[in-house]
mmCIF file of C-alpha atoms in Angstrom:
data_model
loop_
_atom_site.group_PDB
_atom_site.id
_atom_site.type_symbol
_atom_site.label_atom_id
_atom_site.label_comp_id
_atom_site.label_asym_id
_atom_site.label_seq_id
_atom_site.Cartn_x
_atom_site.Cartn_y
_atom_site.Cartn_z
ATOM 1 C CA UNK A 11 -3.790 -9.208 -4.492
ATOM 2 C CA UNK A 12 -5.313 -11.770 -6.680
ATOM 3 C CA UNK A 13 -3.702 -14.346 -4.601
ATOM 4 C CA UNK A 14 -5.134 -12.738 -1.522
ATOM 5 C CA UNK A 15 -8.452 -13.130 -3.200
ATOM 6 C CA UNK A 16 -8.262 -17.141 -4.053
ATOM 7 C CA UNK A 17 -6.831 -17.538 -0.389
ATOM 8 C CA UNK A 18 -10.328 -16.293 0.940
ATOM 9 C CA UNK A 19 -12.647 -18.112 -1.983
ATOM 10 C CA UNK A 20 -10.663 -21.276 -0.808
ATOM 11 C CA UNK A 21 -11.208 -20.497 3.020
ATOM 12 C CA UNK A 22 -15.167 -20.142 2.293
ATOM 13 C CA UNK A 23 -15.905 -15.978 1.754
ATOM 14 C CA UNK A 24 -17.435 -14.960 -0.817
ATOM 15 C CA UNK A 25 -17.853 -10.842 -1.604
ATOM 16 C CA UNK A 26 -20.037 -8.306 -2.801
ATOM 17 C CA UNK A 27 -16.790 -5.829 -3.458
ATOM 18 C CA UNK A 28 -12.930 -6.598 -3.324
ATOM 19 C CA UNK A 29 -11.097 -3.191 -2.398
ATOM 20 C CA UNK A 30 -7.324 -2.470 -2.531
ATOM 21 C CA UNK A 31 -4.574 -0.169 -1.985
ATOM 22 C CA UNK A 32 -1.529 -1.455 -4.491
ATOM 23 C CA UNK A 33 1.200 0.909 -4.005
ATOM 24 C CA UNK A 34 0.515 2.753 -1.144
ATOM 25 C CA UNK A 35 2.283 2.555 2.212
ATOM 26 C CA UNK A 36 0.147 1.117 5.289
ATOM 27 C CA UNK A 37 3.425 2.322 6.867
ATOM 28 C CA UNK A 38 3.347 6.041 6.145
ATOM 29 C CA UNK A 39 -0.039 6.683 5.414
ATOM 30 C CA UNK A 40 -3.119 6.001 7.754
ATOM 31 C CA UNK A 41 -5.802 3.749 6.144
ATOM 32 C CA UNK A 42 -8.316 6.515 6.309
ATOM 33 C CA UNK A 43 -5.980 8.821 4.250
ATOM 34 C CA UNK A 44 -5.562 5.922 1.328
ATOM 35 C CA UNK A 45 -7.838 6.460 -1.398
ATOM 36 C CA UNK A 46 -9.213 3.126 -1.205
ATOM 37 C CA UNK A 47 -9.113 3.124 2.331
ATOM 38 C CA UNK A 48 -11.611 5.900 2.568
ATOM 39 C CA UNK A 49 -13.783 4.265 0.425
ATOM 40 C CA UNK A 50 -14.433 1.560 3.214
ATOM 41 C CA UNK A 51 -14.999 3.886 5.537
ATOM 42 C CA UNK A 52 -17.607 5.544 3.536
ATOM 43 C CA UNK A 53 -18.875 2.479 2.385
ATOM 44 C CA UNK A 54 -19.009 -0.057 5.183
ATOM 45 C CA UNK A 55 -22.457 0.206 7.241
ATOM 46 C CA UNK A 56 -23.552 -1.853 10.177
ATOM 47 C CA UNK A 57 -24.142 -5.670 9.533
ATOM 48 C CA UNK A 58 -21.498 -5.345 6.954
ATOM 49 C CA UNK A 59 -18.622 -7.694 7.491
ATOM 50 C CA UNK A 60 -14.629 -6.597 6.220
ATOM 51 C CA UNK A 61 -12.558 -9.438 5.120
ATOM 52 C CA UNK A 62 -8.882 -8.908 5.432
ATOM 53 C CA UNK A 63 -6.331 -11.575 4.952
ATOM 54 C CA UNK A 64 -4.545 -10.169 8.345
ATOM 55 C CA UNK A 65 -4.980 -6.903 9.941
ATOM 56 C CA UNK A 66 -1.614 -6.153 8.469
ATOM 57 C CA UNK A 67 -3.496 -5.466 5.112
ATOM 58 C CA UNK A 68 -5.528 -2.222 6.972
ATOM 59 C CA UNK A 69 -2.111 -0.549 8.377
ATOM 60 C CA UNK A 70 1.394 -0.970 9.773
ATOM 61 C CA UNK A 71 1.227 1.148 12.105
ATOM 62 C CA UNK A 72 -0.254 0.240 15.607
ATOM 63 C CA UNK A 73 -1.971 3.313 16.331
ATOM 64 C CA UNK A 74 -3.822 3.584 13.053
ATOM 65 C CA UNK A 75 -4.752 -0.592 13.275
ATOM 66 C CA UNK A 76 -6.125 -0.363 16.438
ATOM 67 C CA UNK A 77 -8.275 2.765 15.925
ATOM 68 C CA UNK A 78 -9.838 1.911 12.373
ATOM 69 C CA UNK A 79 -10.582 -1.844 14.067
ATOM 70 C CA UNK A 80 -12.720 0.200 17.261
ATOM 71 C CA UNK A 81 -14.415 2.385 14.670
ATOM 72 C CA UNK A 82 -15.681 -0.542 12.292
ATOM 73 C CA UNK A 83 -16.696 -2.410 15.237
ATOM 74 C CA UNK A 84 -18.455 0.867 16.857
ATOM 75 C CA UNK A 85 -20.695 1.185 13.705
ATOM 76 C CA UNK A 86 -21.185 -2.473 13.956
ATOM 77 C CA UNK A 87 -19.069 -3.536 10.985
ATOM 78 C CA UNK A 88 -17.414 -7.156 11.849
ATOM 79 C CA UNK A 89 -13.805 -7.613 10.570
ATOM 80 C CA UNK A 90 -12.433 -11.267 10.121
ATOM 81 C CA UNK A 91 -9.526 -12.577 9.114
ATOM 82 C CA UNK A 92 -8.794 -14.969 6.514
ATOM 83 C CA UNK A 93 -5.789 -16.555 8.364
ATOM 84 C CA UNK A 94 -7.053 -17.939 11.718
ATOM 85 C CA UNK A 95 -10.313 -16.774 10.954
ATOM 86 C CA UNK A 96 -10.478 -14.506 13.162
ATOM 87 C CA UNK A 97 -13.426 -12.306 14.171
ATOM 88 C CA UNK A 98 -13.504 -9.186 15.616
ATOM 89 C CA UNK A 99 -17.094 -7.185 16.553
ATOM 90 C CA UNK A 100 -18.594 -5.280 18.967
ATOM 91 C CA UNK A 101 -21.184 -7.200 19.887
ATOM 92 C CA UNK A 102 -20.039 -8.095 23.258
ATOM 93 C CA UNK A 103 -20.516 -6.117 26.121
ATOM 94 C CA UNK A 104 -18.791 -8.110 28.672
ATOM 95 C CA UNK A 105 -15.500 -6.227 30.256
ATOM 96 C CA UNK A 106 -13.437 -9.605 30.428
ATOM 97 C CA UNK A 107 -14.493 -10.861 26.510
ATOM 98 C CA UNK A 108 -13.810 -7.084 25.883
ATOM 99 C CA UNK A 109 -10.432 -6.920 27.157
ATOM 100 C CA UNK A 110 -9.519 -10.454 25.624
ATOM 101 C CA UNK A 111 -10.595 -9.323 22.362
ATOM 102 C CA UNK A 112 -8.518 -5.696 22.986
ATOM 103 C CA UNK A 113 -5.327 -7.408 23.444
ATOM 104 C CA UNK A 114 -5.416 -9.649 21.079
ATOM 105 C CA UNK A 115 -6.056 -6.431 18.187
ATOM 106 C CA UNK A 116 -3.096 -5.004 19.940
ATOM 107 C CA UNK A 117 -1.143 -7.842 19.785
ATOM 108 C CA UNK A 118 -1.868 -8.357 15.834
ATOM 109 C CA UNK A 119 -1.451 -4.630 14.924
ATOM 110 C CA UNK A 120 2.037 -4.361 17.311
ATOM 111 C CA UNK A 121 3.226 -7.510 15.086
ATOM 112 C CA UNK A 122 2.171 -5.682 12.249
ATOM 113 C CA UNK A 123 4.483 -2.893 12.967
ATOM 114 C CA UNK A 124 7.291 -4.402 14.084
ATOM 115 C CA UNK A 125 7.273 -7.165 11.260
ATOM 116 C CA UNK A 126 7.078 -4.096 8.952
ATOM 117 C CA UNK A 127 9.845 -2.087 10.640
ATOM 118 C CA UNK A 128 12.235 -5.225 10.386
ATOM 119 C CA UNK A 129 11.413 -4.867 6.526
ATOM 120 C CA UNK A 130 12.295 -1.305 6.281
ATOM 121 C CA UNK A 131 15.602 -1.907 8.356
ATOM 122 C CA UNK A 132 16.796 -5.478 6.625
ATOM 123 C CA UNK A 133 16.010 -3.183 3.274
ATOM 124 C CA UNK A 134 17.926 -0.456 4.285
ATOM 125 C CA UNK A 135 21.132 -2.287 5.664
ATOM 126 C CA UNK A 136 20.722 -4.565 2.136
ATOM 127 C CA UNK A 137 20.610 -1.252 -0.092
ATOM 128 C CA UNK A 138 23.866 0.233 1.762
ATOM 129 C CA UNK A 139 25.430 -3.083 1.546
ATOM 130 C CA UNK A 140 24.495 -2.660 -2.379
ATOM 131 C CA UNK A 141 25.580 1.174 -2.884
ATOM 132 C CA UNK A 142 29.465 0.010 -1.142
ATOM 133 C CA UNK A 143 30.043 -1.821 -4.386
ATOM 134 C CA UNK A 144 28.951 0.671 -6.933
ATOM 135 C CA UNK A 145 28.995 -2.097 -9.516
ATOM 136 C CA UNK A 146 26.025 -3.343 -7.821
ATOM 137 C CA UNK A 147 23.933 -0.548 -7.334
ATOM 138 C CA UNK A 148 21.797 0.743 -9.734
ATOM 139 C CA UNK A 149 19.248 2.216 -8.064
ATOM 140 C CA UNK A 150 15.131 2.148 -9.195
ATOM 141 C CA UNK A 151 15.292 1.340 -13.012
ATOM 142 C CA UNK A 152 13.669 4.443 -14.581
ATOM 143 C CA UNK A 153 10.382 3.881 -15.534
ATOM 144 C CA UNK A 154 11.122 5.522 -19.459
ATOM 145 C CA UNK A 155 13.720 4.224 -21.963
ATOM 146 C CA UNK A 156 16.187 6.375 -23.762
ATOM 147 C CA UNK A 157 13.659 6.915 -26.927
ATOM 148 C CA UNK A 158 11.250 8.156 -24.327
ATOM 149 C CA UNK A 159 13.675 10.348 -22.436
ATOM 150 C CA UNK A 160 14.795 12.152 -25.676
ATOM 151 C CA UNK A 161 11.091 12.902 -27.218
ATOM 152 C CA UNK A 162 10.300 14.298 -23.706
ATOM 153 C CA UNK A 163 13.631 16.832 -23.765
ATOM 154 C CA UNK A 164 12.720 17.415 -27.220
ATOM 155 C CA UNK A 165 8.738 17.975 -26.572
ATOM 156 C CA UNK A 166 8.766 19.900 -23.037
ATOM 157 C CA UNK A 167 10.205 23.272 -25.271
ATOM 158 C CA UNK A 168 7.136 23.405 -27.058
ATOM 159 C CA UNK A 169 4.500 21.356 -24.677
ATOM 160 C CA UNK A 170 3.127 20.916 -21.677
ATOM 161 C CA UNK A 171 4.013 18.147 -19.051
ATOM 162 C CA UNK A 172 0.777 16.606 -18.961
ATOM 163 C CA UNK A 173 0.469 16.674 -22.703
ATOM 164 C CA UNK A 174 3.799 15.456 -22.527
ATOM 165 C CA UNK A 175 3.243 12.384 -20.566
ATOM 166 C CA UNK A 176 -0.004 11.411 -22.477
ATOM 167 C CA UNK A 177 1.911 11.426 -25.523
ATOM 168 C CA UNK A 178 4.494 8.964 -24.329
ATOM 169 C CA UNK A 179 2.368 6.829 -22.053
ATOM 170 C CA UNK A 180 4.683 7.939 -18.993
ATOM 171 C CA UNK A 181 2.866 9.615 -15.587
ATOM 172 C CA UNK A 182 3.119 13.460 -15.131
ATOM 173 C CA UNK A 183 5.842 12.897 -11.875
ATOM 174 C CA UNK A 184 7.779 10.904 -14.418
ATOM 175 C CA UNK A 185 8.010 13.711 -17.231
ATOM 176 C CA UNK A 186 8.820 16.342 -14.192
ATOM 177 C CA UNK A 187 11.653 14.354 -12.673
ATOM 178 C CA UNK A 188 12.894 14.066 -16.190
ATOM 179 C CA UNK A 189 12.516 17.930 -16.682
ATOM 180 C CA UNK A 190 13.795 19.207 -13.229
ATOM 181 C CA UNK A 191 16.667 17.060 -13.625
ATOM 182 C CA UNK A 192 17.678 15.762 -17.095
ATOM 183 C CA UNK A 193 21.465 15.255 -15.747
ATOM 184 C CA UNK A 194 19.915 12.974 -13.192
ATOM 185 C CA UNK A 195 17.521 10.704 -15.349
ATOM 186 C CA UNK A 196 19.619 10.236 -17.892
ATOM 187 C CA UNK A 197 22.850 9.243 -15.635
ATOM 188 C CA UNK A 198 19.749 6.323 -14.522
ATOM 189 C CA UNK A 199 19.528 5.406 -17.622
ATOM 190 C CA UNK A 200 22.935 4.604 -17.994
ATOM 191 C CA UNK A 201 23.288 3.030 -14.782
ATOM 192 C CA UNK A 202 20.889 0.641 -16.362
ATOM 193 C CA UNK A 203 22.385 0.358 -19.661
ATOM 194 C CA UNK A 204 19.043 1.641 -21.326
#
């Protein structure tokens, strides 16, 4: 992100309010739906302009690009792009300029998608490549150590999971996975020799 951010101070923008979405799937999850994604929406007003560094940053998904481009520039919200410097707005009203403009948000959010479902698939293929030589394969390193995994088994008889979590600095789904299946996290542990 902060990369993102010097990329656009060295291209010339400047901002009133950086927003982002770190950890969330422009894949599986519309922009709209994003928690910091609906903030734009219910913050962006007409004469306000959206910098993104490609339209790849609102979505990966062609259908969900495409409309949350029309809506910003039907309440007269400008989007450009820090790469190419693009600029996309309703302003026009001519049908040729229109359909120019169209096809090339098409084109961008259809690249979008397809350089994202490449991803998935190369990342797929390289994890079953991974998981046919068990050695290699570890899985996602748990996010708790094994002093952590022990105090929560030891404090979830007599606790709650949230208070459990706060206690050890570890998130509430983190506590649960550990309580729904102790077997489990602590066979990841081991896998990572934690």
């Amino acid at each position: 992100m902060e990369h993102q951010k010097v990329q656009a101070e060295e291209a010339g923008f400047k901002f009133d309010k950086v927003i982002c979405d770190d950890g969330v799937s422009g894949i599986a999850t519309k922009l709209q739906d994003r928690p910091n994604g609906q903030r734009l929406f219910d913050m962006l007003r007409e004469g306000d302009t959206l910098v993104v560094r490609w339209v790849d940053r609102l979505g990966r998904n062609y259908e969900d690009v495409t409309d949350t481009i029309r809506h910003f520039m039907r309440e007269g919200v400008v989007i450009e792009t820090i790469i190419n410097r693009m600029r996309f707005d309703g302003s026009t009203k001519d049908p040729m300029q229109c359909a120019v403009r169209d096809a090339l948000i098409s084109f961008m959010a259809a690249t979008a998608q397809a350089q994202a479902e490449v991803q998935k698939e190369a990342q797929t293929a390289g994890i079953a490549a991974a998981k046919s030589d068990a050695k290699k394969y570890r899985g996602r390193k748990p996010g708790y150590d094994r002093k952590q995994f022990d105090a929560v088994t030891s404090d979830l008889k007599f606790m709650s999971v949230g208070q459990v979590a706060k206690n050890h600095d570890l998130t509430r789904q983190t506590v649960l996975r550990i309580r729904d299946a102790p077997h489990k996290a602590e066979a990841a542990l081991a896998r990572w020799g934690m």
